[in-house]
């Protein structure tokens, strides 16, 4: 196995502009390590800032989906897009937030057969439709989500998170981004 984190190299936190160094430092302090995505995107500080801002706006909202449900969207989207980095990293976060050591693995490997409650099923199905063939998204998917109890605000959350992580998945593929070893054991 290669030790390369990204095919485009990385920038270490101490090399980042001050605002990003502080922001990434706070993340590293919380998790105990610097996630490789930030090191890989660090050579384009404006893009890293924009990514972090949109990520935080979607993933840290107090209203709508729970934090675990937001991670469920990320794992379903990333599994559908075969993004190893995001499945591993956000699978770890989902394990912790859902207090379920198996949910992320079930959803990322076969989301169609994963045992989920009605609400989780609606969330995963929306994410899969948008991740795999967004042109198929329409009234049928909205009706099913609403029937499972999702509000329009929560449906928007699923769509926006899916869109952000579809982009993130593609950046991870572009860079051949390698997950941090720490993610594999978190929440197990």
Backbone as JSON, one array per atom type, in Angstrom:
{
  "sequence": "XXXXXXXXXXXXXXXXXXXXXXXXXXXXXXXXXXXXXXXXXXXXXXXXXXXXXXXXXXXXXXXXXXXXXXXXXXXXXXXXXXXXXXXXXXXXXXXXXXXXXXXXXXXXXXXXXXXXXXXXXXXXXXXXXXXXXXXXXXXXXXXXXXXXXXXXXXXXXXXXXXXXXXXXXXXXXXXXXXXXXXXXXXXX",
  "N": [[0.84, -1.18, 0.0], [0.48, 2.23, -0.74], [1.98, 5.22, 0.63], [1.11, 7.63, -0.17], [-0.95, 10.39, 0.14], [-2.43, 12.07, -1.51], [-2.67, 12.45, -5.0], [-1.93, 14.91, -5.86], [-0.34, 16.03, -3.99], [0.1, 17.47, -0.68], [-0.72, 19.98, 1.78], [0.56, 20.99, 4.77], [-0.92, 21.75, 7.99], [0.45, 23.92, 9.28], [1.36, 25.36, 7.14], [-0.78, 26.64, 6.06], [-2.93, 29.53, 5.4], [-3.52, 31.9, 8.07], [-6.26, 31.96, 9.07], [-7.32, 29.53, 8.16], [-5.51, 27.74, 9.28], [-6.13, 27.99, 12.0], [-8.8, 27.13, 11.95], [-8.63, 24.46, 10.94], [-6.98, 23.48, 12.89], [-8.69, 23.47, 15.11], [-10.44, 21.41, 14.35], [-8.65, 19.28, 14.24], [-7.9, 19.19, 16.92], [-10.26, 18.34, 18.12], [-10.7, 15.82, 16.9], [-8.26, 14.52, 17.11], [-6.47, 14.24, 15.09], [-5.43, 15.42, 11.8], [-7.71, 15.43, 9.32], [-7.2, 13.99, 6.14], [-8.41, 15.17, 3.88], [-8.37, 17.92, 4.29], [-5.69, 18.51, 4.22], [-5.18, 17.82, 1.59], [-6.79, 19.61, 0.12], [-5.66, 21.94, 0.88], [-3.76, 23.29, -0.71], [-5.19, 24.96, -2.24], [-6.41, 27.42, -0.96], [-8.71, 29.19, -1.05], [-10.7, 27.56, -2.1], [-10.75, 25.54, -0.2], [-11.66, 27.0, 2.02], [-14.25, 27.72, 1.08], [-15.37, 25.17, 0.77], [-15.33, 24.26, 3.45], [-17.01, 26.19, 4.62], [-19.5, 25.73, 3.33], [-19.89, 23.05, 3.97], [-20.05, 23.23, 6.81], [-22.32, 24.86, 7.05], [-24.31, 23.15, 6.17], [-23.97, 20.73, 7.63], [-23.92, 21.38, 10.3], [-26.3, 22.47, 11.08], [-28.91, 23.32, 13.31], [-31.59, 22.84, 13.01], [-33.99, 20.62, 11.41], [-32.75, 17.64, 9.93], [-31.22, 15.2, 12.09], [-27.85, 15.09, 13.46], [-26.79, 12.53, 13.08], [-28.47, 11.59, 11.04], [-27.72, 13.31, 8.99], [-25.11, 12.45, 8.52], [-25.74, 9.91, 7.64], [-26.83, 10.47, 5.13], [-24.49, 11.34, 3.84], [-22.93, 8.99, 3.87], [-24.54, 7.21, 2.37], [-24.62, 8.56, -0.1], [-21.86, 8.68, -0.71], [-21.21, 5.97, -0.78], [-22.75, 5.18, -3.0], [-21.35, 6.55, -4.91], [-18.96, 5.29, -4.85], [-16.84, 6.2, -3.23], [-14.15, 5.82, -1.47], [-12.67, 7.33, 0.46], [-14.61, 9.11, 1.6], [-16.61, 7.33, 2.46], [-15.22, 5.86, 4.4], [-14.31, 7.91, 6.19], [-16.69, 9.37, 6.87], [-18.27, 7.26, 7.53], [-17.15, 6.51, 9.94], [-17.83, 8.74, 11.5], [-20.61, 8.52, 11.39], [-20.98, 6.06, 12.71], [-20.32, 6.83, 15.31], [-22.13, 8.97, 15.84], [-24.65, 7.79, 15.44], [-24.51, 5.81, 17.23], [-24.13, 3.17, 16.5], [-22.48, 0.49, 15.42], [-22.61, -0.84, 12.99], [-24.27, 0.3, 11.04], [-23.22, 2.19, 9.11], [-21.57, 0.53, 7.53], [-23.44, -1.26, 6.48], [-25.12, 0.45, 4.98], [-23.33, 1.7, 3.19], [-22.33, -0.44, 1.72], [-24.5, -1.94, 0.66], [-27.04, -0.28, 0.13], [-29.68, -0.64, -0.66], [-30.64, -2.96, 0.43], [-30.21, -2.69, 3.09], [-31.26, -2.86, 6.44], [-33.46, -0.59, 7.61], [-35.23, 1.95, 9.42], [-38.44, 3.47, 8.6], [-38.1, 6.24, 8.23], [-35.27, 6.51, 7.97], [-34.98, 4.95, 5.67], [-36.35, 6.51, 3.78], [-34.68, 8.76, 3.73], [-32.24, 7.68, 2.82], [-33.07, 6.64, 0.34], [-33.79, 9.01, -1.04], [-31.27, 10.28, -1.14], [-29.86, 8.4, -2.68], [-31.25, 8.45, -5.15], [-30.75, 11.1, -5.96], [-27.96, 11.07, -6.02], [-27.32, 9.11, -7.89], [-28.89, 9.35, -10.27], [-29.95, 12.14, -10.85], [-31.77, 13.34, -12.52], [-34.0, 11.78, -12.45], [-35.29, 12.48, -10.17], [-38.22, 13.52, -8.62], [-41.74, 14.24, -8.23], [-42.7, 11.78, -7.25], [-40.64, 10.81, -5.59], [-40.56, 12.89, -3.73], [-43.14, 12.65, -2.61], [-42.96, 10.11, -1.4], [-40.98, 10.58, 0.52], [-42.2, 12.56, 2.08], [-44.38, 11.09, 3.0], [-43.07, 9.39, 4.71], [-42.59, 11.07, 6.75], [-40.75, 13.15, 6.5], [-39.99, 16.58, 6.44], [-40.34, 19.41, 4.19], [-38.11, 21.04, 4.55], [-36.28, 19.21, 5.63], [-36.07, 17.48, 3.47], [-34.85, 19.19, 1.67], [-32.42, 19.46, 3.04], [-31.38, 16.82, 2.72], [-31.06, 16.79, -0.08], [-29.23, 18.95, -0.51], [-27.0, 18.15, 1.02], [-26.39, 15.75, -0.26], [-25.67, 16.78, -2.78], [-23.4, 18.38, -2.14], [-21.66, 16.38, -1.19], [-21.49, 14.69, -3.38], [-19.94, 16.25, -5.02], [-17.68, 16.41, -3.37], [-16.97, 13.7, -3.31], [-16.13, 13.38, -5.93], [-13.9, 15.06, -5.99], [-12.3, 13.62, -4.23], [-11.89, 11.32, -5.74], [-10.52, 12.46, -7.94], [-8.16, 13.3, -6.68], [-7.2, 10.92, -5.69], [-7.56, 10.38, -2.99], [-6.49, 9.34, 0.15], [-7.82, 7.69, 2.96], [-7.42, 8.65, 6.42], [-5.74, 6.54, 8.69], [-6.81, 6.45, 11.26], [-9.57, 6.76, 11.03], [-10.66, 4.24, 10.45], [-11.03, 2.72, 12.75], [-12.59, 4.2, 14.47], [-15.45, 4.54, 16.51], [-16.03, 1.85, 16.67]],
  "CA": [[0.0, 0.0, 0.0], [1.24, 3.47, -0.86], [1.84, 6.21, 1.69], [0.67, 8.86, -0.78], [-2.27, 10.84, 0.58], [-3.11, 12.68, -2.65], [-1.8, 12.49, -6.18], [-1.54, 16.3, -6.08], [0.41, 16.5, -2.83], [-0.65, 17.99, 0.46], [-0.22, 21.14, 2.51], [0.42, 20.74, 6.2], [-1.65, 22.86, 8.63], [1.29, 25.09, 9.57], [1.59, 26.08, 5.88], [-2.04, 27.26, 5.64], [-3.18, 30.89, 5.88], [-3.85, 31.92, 9.49], [-7.65, 31.59, 9.38], [-7.49, 28.09, 7.93], [-4.7, 27.03, 10.27], [-6.92, 27.97, 13.22], [-10.0, 26.3, 11.73], [-8.22, 23.06, 10.84], [-6.47, 23.15, 14.22], [-9.84, 23.13, 15.97], [-10.91, 20.09, 13.92], [-7.63, 18.32, 14.67], [-7.96, 19.07, 18.38], [-11.46, 17.55, 18.43], [-10.59, 14.44, 16.42], [-6.97, 13.94, 17.45], [-5.65, 14.18, 13.88], [-5.88, 16.28, 10.71], [-8.23, 14.64, 8.21], [-6.42, 14.18, 4.91], [-9.1, 16.04, 2.93], [-7.95, 19.3, 4.51], [-4.31, 18.58, 3.74], [-5.22, 17.75, 0.13], [-7.38, 20.84, -0.42], [-4.94, 23.08, 1.42], [-2.99, 24.04, -1.69], [-6.13, 25.91, -2.86], [-7.06, 27.92, 0.24], [-10.06, 29.74, -1.27], [-11.61, 26.44, -2.29], [-10.87, 24.89, 1.11], [-12.56, 27.86, 2.81], [-15.61, 27.58, 0.55], [-15.81, 23.82, 1.12], [-15.6, 24.23, 4.89], [-18.19, 27.03, 4.91], [-20.73, 25.06, 2.89], [-19.98, 21.86, 4.81], [-20.54, 23.61, 8.14], [-23.69, 25.37, 6.93], [-25.21, 22.0, 5.99], [-23.8, 19.64, 8.58], [-24.02, 21.86, 11.68], [-27.6, 23.12, 11.3], [-29.64, 22.83, 14.49], [-32.93, 22.44, 12.58], [-34.06, 19.59, 10.37], [-32.18, 16.33, 10.19], [-30.26, 15.05, 13.18], [-26.46, 14.95, 13.01], [-26.62, 11.16, 12.57], [-29.15, 11.49, 9.74], [-26.89, 14.03, 8.01], [-24.02, 11.54, 8.17], [-26.36, 8.83, 6.87], [-26.89, 10.97, 3.75], [-23.13, 11.34, 3.31], [-22.49, 7.61, 3.66], [-25.31, 6.67, 1.24], [-24.13, 9.24, -1.31], [-20.48, 8.28, -0.96], [-21.24, 4.57, -1.19], [-23.26, 5.15, -4.37], [-20.3, 7.09, -5.78], [-17.75, 4.47, -4.65], [-15.79, 7.07, -2.7], [-13.56, 5.18, -0.3], [-12.33, 8.3, 1.5], [-15.8, 9.63, 2.3], [-17.27, 6.21, 3.16], [-14.44, 5.54, 5.6], [-14.3, 9.05, 7.12], [-18.03, 9.67, 7.37], [-18.74, 6.04, 8.19], [-16.68, 6.62, 11.33], [-18.65, 9.74, 12.18], [-21.96, 7.94, 11.52], [-20.95, 5.07, 13.79], [-20.31, 7.55, 16.59], [-23.36, 9.76, 16.04], [-25.82, 6.9, 15.5], [-24.23, 4.81, 18.26], [-24.41, 1.91, 15.81], [-21.23, 0.09, 14.79], [-22.82, -1.54, 11.72], [-25.12, 1.04, 10.11], [-22.44, 2.75, 8.0], [-21.14, -0.55, 6.65], [-24.62, -1.79, 5.77], [-25.61, 1.43, 4.01], [-22.34, 1.96, 2.14], [-22.09, -1.61, 0.88], [-25.72, -2.29, -0.08], [-28.08, 0.56, 0.73], [-31.03, -1.07, -1.04], [-31.03, -4.08, 1.28], [-29.94, -2.36, 4.49], [-32.44, -2.76, 7.31], [-33.58, 0.78, 8.08], [-36.61, 2.32, 9.73], [-39.07, 4.17, 7.48], [-37.47, 7.55, 8.05], [-33.93, 6.29, 7.41], [-35.15, 4.45, 4.3], [-36.7, 7.65, 2.94], [-33.48, 9.59, 3.61], [-31.28, 6.97, 1.96], [-33.61, 6.57, -1.02], [-33.63, 10.34, -1.65], [-29.85, 10.49, -1.43], [-29.46, 7.52, -3.79], [-31.81, 8.97, -6.39], [-30.03, 12.31, -6.34], [-26.55, 10.76, -6.28], [-27.13, 8.22, -9.04], [-29.53, 9.87, -11.49], [-30.76, 13.24, -10.31], [-32.85, 13.69, -13.45], [-35.17, 10.97, -12.09], [-35.89, 13.01, -8.96], [-39.45, 14.26, -8.91], [-42.87, 14.21, -7.3], [-42.81, 10.45, -6.63], [-39.67, 10.76, -4.49], [-41.03, 13.84, -2.72], [-44.31, 12.07, -1.94], [-42.5, 9.02, -0.54], [-40.27, 11.19, 1.66], [-43.21, 13.21, 2.93], [-45.16, 10.01, 3.63], [-42.24, 8.85, 5.79], [-42.51, 12.08, 7.8], [-39.76, 14.19, 6.27], [-40.5, 17.9, 6.08], [-39.67, 19.97, 3.02], [-36.8, 21.5, 5.0], [-35.42, 18.03, 5.74], [-35.83, 17.0, 2.1], [-33.82, 20.1, 1.15], [-31.16, 19.04, 3.66], [-30.9, 15.61, 2.04], [-30.6, 17.16, -1.41], [-28.05, 19.8, -0.45], [-25.89, 17.34, 1.51], [-26.05, 14.85, -1.36], [-24.98, 17.55, -3.81], [-22.06, 18.73, -1.67], [-20.79, 15.21, -1.1], [-21.23, 14.2, -4.73], [-18.78, 17.03, -5.42], [-16.56, 15.98, -2.54], [-16.59, 12.37, -3.8], [-15.4, 13.53, -7.19], [-12.58, 15.58, -5.64], [-11.54, 12.51, -3.64], [-11.46, 10.47, -6.86], [-9.52, 13.22, -8.68], [-6.91, 13.35, -5.94], [-6.88, 9.59, -5.16], [-7.41, 10.7, -1.58], [-6.38, 8.2, 1.04], [-8.36, 7.95, 4.31], [-6.53, 8.54, 7.57], [-5.87, 5.25, 9.36], [-7.61, 6.61, 12.47], [-11.0, 6.64, 10.75], [-11.1, 2.85, 10.34], [-11.39, 2.13, 14.05], [-13.46, 5.09, 15.24], [-16.83, 4.13, 16.69], [-16.18, 0.38, 16.57]],
  "C": [[0.89, 1.24, 0.0], [1.01, 4.39, 0.34], [1.35, 7.55, 1.14], [-0.75, 9.19, -0.35], [-3.08, 11.36, -0.59], [-2.15, 12.72, -3.84], [-1.35, 13.91, -6.52], [-0.78, 16.88, -4.89], [-0.51, 17.04, -1.75], [0.03, 19.24, 1.01], [-0.46, 20.85, 3.98], [-0.23, 21.96, 6.87], [-0.8, 24.1, 8.89], [1.6, 25.92, 8.32], [0.35, 26.83, 5.4], [-2.1, 28.73, 6.07], [-3.72, 30.83, 7.32], [-5.27, 31.45, 9.8], [-7.9, 30.1, 9.2], [-6.69, 27.26, 8.91], [-5.47, 26.91, 11.58], [-8.11, 27.01, 13.06], [-9.66, 24.81, 11.68], [-7.65, 22.6, 12.18], [-7.57, 22.77, 15.18], [-10.39, 21.75, 15.64], [-9.93, 19.02, 14.41], [-7.66, 18.11, 16.18], [-9.14, 18.19, 18.8], [-11.26, 16.07, 18.09], [-9.29, 13.75, 16.82], [-6.04, 13.81, 16.26], [-6.21, 15.13, 12.84], [-6.41, 15.39, 9.6], [-7.53, 15.01, 6.9], [-7.1, 15.09, 3.89], [-8.61, 17.48, 3.07], [-6.51, 19.51, 4.06], [-4.28, 18.59, 2.22], [-5.77, 19.03, -0.49], [-6.61, 22.09, -0.02], [-4.15, 23.89, 0.41], [-3.87, 25.01, -2.48], [-6.98, 26.5, -1.73], [-8.47, 28.48, 0.04], [-11.08, 28.62, -1.43], [-11.81, 25.68, -0.97], [-11.8, 25.69, 2.01], [-14.01, 27.68, 2.38], [-16.19, 26.21, 0.9], [-16.2, 23.75, 2.6], [-16.85, 25.04, 5.24], [-19.47, 26.32, 4.52], [-20.96, 23.78, 3.71], [-20.6, 22.22, 6.16], [-21.97, 24.12, 8.09], [-24.69, 24.21, 6.83], [-25.15, 21.02, 7.16], [-23.98, 20.08, 10.04], [-25.34, 22.58, 11.97], [-28.28, 22.5, 12.5], [-31.02, 22.31, 14.09], [-32.84, 21.27, 11.59], [-33.49, 18.26, 10.82], [-31.27, 16.33, 11.4], [-28.85, 14.94, 12.61], [-26.2, 13.55, 12.45], [-27.28, 11.01, 11.21], [-28.37, 12.21, 8.65], [-25.72, 13.14, 7.57], [-24.53, 10.34, 7.37], [-26.45, 9.23, 5.4], [-25.51, 10.9, 3.11], [-22.67, 9.93, 2.98], [-23.23, 6.98, 2.47], [-24.81, 7.26, -0.07], [-22.74, 8.74, -1.68], [-20.37, 6.82, -1.35], [-21.7, 4.44, -2.64], [-22.21, 5.63, -5.37], [-18.96, 6.37, -5.62], [-16.57, 5.3, -4.15], [-15.26, 6.49, -1.39], [-13.28, 6.19, 0.81], [-13.57, 8.7, 2.3], [-16.57, 8.53, 3.02], [-16.54, 5.92, 4.46], [-14.52, 6.68, 6.62], [-15.69, 9.29, 7.71], [-18.73, 8.43, 7.93], [-18.35, 6.05, 9.65], [-17.55, 7.59, 12.11], [-20.07, 9.21, 12.38], [-22.0, 6.9, 12.63], [-21.05, 5.74, 15.15], [-21.65, 8.25, 16.82], [-24.6, 8.9, 16.16], [-25.7, 5.89, 16.63], [-24.57, 3.41, 17.74], [-23.15, 1.55, 15.01], [-21.37, -0.55, 13.42], [-23.53, -0.72, 10.65], [-24.35, 1.55, 8.9], [-22.0, 1.67, 7.02], [-22.3, -1.1, 5.83], [-25.06, -0.83, 4.66], [-24.6, 1.64, 2.88], [-22.15, 0.77, 1.21], [-23.31, -2.04, 0.07], [-26.9, -1.53, 0.5], [-29.5, 0.1, 0.42], [-31.53, -2.18, -0.14], [-30.8, -3.82, 2.77], [-31.24, -2.25, 5.27], [-32.44, -1.37, 7.94], [-35.02, 1.01, 8.51], [-37.15, 3.17, 8.57], [-38.42, 5.52, 7.19], [-36.08, 7.41, 7.43], [-34.03, 5.82, 5.96], [-35.46, 5.6, 3.36], [-35.48, 8.55, 2.7], [-32.49, 8.95, 2.64], [-31.8, 6.92, 0.52], [-33.51, 7.92, -1.75], [-32.18, 10.57, -2.05], [-29.41, 9.64, -2.62], [-29.99, 8.03, -5.12], [-31.03, 10.18, -6.87], [-28.57, 12.02, -6.7], [-26.38, 9.99, -7.59], [-27.72, 8.74, -10.33], [-30.5, 10.96, -11.09], [-31.88, 13.65, -11.25], [-34.12, 12.89, -13.17], [-35.89, 11.5, -10.86], [-37.12, 13.82, -9.32], [-40.5, 14.05, -7.84], [-43.01, 12.87, -6.59], [-41.86, 10.34, -5.43], [-40.06, 11.72, -3.37], [-42.19, 13.26, -1.93], [-43.89, 10.96, -0.98], [-41.79, 9.57, 0.7], [-41.25, 11.85, 2.62], [-44.05, 12.17, 3.66], [-44.4, 9.38, 4.79], [-42.03, 9.87, 6.9], [-41.47, 13.15, 7.61], [-40.45, 15.49, 5.87], [-39.8, 18.38, 4.81], [-38.28, 20.48, 3.36], [-35.82, 20.33, 5.11], [-35.11, 17.44, 4.37], [-34.77, 17.88, 1.44], [-32.46, 19.73, 1.72], [-30.57, 17.83, 2.95], [-30.33, 15.98, 0.67], [-29.32, 17.97, -1.4], [-26.82, 19.02, 0.02], [-25.44, 16.36, 0.43], [-25.25, 15.59, -2.43], [-23.55, 17.9, -3.38], [-21.15, 17.5, -1.67], [-20.6, 14.51, -2.43], [-20.01, 14.94, -5.29], [-17.54, 16.57, -4.66], [-16.05, 14.6, -2.99], [-15.74, 12.48, -5.06], [-14.01, 14.14, -6.95], [-11.7, 14.47, -5.04], [-11.06, 11.56, -4.73], [-10.35, 11.16, -7.66], [-8.16, 13.15, -7.99], [-6.4, 11.98, -5.48], [-6.65, 9.69, -3.65], [-7.47, 9.45, -0.71], [-6.95, 8.54, 2.42], [-7.27, 7.86, 5.37], [-6.78, 7.18, 8.23], [-6.79, 5.33, 10.58], [-9.1, 6.41, 12.22], [-11.5, 5.2, 10.81], [-11.57, 2.26, 11.67], [-12.33, 2.99, 14.88], [-14.89, 4.52, 15.32], [-17.07, 2.63, 16.61], [-16.14, -0.22, 17.95]]
}
